[in-house]
mmCIF file of C-alpha atoms in Angstrom:
data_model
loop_
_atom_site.group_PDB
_atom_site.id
_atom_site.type_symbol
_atom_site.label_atom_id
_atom_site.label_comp_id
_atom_site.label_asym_id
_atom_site.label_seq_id
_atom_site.Cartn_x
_atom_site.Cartn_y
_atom_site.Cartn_z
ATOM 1 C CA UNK A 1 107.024 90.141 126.945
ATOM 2 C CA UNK A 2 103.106 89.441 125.900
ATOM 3 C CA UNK A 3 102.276 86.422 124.583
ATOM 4 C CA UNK A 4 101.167 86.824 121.221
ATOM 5 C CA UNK A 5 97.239 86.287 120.151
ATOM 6 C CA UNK A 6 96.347 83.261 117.803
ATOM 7 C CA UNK A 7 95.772 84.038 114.360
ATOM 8 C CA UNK A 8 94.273 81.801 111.492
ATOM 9 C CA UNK A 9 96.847 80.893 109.007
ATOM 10 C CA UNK A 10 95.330 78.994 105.852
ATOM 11 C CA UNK A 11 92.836 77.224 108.038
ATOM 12 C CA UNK A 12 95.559 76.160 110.884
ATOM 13 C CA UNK A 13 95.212 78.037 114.088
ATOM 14 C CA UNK A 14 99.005 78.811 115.223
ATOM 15 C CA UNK A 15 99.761 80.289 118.666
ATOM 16 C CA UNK A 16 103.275 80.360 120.146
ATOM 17 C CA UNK A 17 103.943 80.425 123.768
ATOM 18 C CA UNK A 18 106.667 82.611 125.364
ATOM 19 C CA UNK A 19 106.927 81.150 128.518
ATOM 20 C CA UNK A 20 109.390 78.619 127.633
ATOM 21 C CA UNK A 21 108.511 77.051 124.752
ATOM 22 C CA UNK A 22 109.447 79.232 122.198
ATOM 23 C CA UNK A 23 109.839 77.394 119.056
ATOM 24 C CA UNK A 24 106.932 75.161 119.832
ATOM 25 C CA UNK A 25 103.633 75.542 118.086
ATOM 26 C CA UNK A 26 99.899 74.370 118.626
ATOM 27 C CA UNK A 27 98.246 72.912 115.475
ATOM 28 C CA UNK A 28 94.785 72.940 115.431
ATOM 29 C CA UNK A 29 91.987 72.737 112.514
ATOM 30 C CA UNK A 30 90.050 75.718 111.611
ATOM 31 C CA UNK A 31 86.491 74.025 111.826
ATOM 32 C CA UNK A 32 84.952 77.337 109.580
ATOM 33 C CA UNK A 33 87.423 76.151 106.853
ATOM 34 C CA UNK A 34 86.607 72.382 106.708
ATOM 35 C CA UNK A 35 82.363 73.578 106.821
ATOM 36 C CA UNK A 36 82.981 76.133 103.974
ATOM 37 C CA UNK A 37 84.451 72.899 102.100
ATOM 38 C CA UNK A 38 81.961 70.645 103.099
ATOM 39 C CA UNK A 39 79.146 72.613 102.354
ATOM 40 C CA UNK A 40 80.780 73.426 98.767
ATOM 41 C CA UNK A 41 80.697 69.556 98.090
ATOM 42 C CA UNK A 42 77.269 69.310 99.045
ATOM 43 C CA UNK A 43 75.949 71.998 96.819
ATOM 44 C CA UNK A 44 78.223 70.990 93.714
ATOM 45 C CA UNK A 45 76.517 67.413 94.017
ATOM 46 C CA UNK A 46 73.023 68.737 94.849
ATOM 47 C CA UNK A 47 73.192 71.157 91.765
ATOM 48 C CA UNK A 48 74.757 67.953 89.499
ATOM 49 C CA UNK A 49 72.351 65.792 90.753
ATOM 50 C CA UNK A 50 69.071 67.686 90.339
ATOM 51 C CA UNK A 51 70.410 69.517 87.226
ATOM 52 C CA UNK A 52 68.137 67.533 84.689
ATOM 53 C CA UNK A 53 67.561 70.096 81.282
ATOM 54 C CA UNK A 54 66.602 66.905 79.300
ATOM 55 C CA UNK A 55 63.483 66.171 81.369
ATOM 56 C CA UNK A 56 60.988 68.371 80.109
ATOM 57 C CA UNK A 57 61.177 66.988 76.593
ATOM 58 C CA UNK A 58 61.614 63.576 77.738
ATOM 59 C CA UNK A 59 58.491 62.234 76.041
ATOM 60 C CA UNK A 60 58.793 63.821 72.528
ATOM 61 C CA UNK A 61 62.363 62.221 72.582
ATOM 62 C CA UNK A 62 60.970 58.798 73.681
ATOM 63 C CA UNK A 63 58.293 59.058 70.888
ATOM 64 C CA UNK A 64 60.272 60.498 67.973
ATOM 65 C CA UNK A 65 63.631 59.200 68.494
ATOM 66 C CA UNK A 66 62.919 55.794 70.285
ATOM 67 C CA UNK A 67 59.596 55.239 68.250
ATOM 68 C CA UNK A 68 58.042 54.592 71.206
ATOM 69 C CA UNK A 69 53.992 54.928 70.743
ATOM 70 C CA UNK A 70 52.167 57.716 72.470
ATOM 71 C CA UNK A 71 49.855 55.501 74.742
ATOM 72 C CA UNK A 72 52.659 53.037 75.934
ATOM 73 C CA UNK A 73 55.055 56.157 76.973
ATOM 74 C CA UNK A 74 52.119 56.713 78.672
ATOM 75 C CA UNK A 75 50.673 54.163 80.396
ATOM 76 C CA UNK A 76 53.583 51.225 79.792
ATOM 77 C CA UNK A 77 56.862 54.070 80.724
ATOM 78 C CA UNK A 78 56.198 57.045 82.623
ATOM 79 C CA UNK A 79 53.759 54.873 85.399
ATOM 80 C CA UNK A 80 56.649 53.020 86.114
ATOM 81 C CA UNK A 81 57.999 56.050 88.169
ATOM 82 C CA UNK A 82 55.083 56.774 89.590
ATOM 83 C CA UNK A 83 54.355 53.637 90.917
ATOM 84 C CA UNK A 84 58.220 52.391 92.446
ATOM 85 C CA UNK A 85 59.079 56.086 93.827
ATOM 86 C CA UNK A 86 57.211 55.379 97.262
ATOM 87 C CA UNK A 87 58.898 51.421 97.551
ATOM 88 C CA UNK A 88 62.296 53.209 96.652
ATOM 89 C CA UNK A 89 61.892 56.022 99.075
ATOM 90 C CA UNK A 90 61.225 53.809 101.887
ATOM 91 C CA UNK A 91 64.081 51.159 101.232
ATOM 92 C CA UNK A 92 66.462 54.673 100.603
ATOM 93 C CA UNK A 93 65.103 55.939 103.809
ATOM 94 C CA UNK A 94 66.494 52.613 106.284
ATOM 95 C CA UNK A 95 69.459 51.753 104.277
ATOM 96 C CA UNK A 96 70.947 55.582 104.882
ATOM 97 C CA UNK A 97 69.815 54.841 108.728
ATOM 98 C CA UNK A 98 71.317 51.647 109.030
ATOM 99 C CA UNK A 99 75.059 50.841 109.611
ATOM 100 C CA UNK A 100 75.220 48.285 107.205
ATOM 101 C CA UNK A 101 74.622 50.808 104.593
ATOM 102 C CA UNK A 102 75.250 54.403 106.209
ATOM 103 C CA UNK A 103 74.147 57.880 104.068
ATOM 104 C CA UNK A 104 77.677 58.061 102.052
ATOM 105 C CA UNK A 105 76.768 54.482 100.078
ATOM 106 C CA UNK A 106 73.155 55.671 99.652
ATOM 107 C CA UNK A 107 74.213 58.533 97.817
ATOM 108 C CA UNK A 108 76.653 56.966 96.145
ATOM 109 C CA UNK A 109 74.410 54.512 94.507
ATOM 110 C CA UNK A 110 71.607 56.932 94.091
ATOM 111 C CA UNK A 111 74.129 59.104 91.545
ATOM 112 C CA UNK A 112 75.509 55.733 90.197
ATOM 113 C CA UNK A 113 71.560 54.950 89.279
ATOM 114 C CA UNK A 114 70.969 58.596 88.137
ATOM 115 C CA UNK A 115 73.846 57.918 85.699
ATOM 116 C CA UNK A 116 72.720 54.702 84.388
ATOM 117 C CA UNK A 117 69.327 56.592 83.912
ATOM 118 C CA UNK A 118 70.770 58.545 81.568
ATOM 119 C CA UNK A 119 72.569 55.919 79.929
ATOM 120 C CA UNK A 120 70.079 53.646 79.299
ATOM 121 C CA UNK A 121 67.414 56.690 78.066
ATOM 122 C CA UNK A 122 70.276 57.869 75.474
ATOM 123 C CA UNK A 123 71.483 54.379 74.280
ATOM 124 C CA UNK A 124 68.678 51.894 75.186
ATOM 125 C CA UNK A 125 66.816 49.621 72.584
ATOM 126 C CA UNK A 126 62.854 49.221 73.354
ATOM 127 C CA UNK A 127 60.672 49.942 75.492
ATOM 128 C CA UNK A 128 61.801 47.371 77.903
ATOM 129 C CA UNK A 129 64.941 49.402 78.963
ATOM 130 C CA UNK A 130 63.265 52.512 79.102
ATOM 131 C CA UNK A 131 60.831 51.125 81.626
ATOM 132 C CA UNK A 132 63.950 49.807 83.277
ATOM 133 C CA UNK A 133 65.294 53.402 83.303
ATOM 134 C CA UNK A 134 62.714 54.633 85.384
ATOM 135 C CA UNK A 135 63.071 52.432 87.955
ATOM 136 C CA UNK A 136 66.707 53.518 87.957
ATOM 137 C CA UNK A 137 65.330 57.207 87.629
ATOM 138 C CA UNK A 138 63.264 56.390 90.996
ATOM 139 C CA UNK A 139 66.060 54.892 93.023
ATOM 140 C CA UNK A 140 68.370 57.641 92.161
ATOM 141 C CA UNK A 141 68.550 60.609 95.036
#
């Protein structure tokens, strides 16, 4: 008798061997499988996390439903990104290098700031915790 090939059975490789150990059986990982799955995670979060249709009219909600005055969305809310981006980007950058932190926590805390972006733009009072949300806006990645 042959041996019989391998074959892939629902991402387990399975291969019996006839020379004496018939009713044994190697289990191995199909690594094509567990790539097709990570990479779905990644672009499911990627496409959550950059999906933002609410940005574009960001400042006409900020002046007609906060009542937040042209000038300060201006030059009191929106320079608030523009100015902490860099700082965050840098601190972002080590902490996903370092052990203490690793990438998984970074981007954990970057979508847990993203979320209490949105949170604080929808249900904030002021101007003081919108200018708060964009410093959560610039730590989230």
């Amino acid at each position: 008798l042959k041996p019989r090939p391998s074959r892939p059975c629902h991402g387990i490789m399975l291969s019996a061997d006839r020379s004496g150990d018939a009713g044994k059986e190697e289990v191995e990982e199909d690594p094509a499988g567990r790539l097709r799955d990570r990479l779905f995670w990644l672009y499911l979060f990627a496409f959550w996390s950059q999906f933002k249709p609410s940005e574009p009219f960001l400042v006409d909600y900020l002046i007609q439903e906060k009542g937040i005055g042209s000038e300060q969305v201006y030059q009191d809310v929106l320079d608030l990104f523009v100015y902490s981006r860099l700082p965050f980007l840098i601190i972002v950058g080590f902490c996903a290098e370092f052990d203490c932190c690793g990438y998984r926590a970074v981007l954990v805390a970057g979508a847990f700031c993203g979320f209490l972006t949105v949170l604080m733009t929808r249900f904030g009072i002021g101007i003081s915790s919108q200018q708060a949300a964009q410093f959560t806006v610039s730590a989230a990645f």
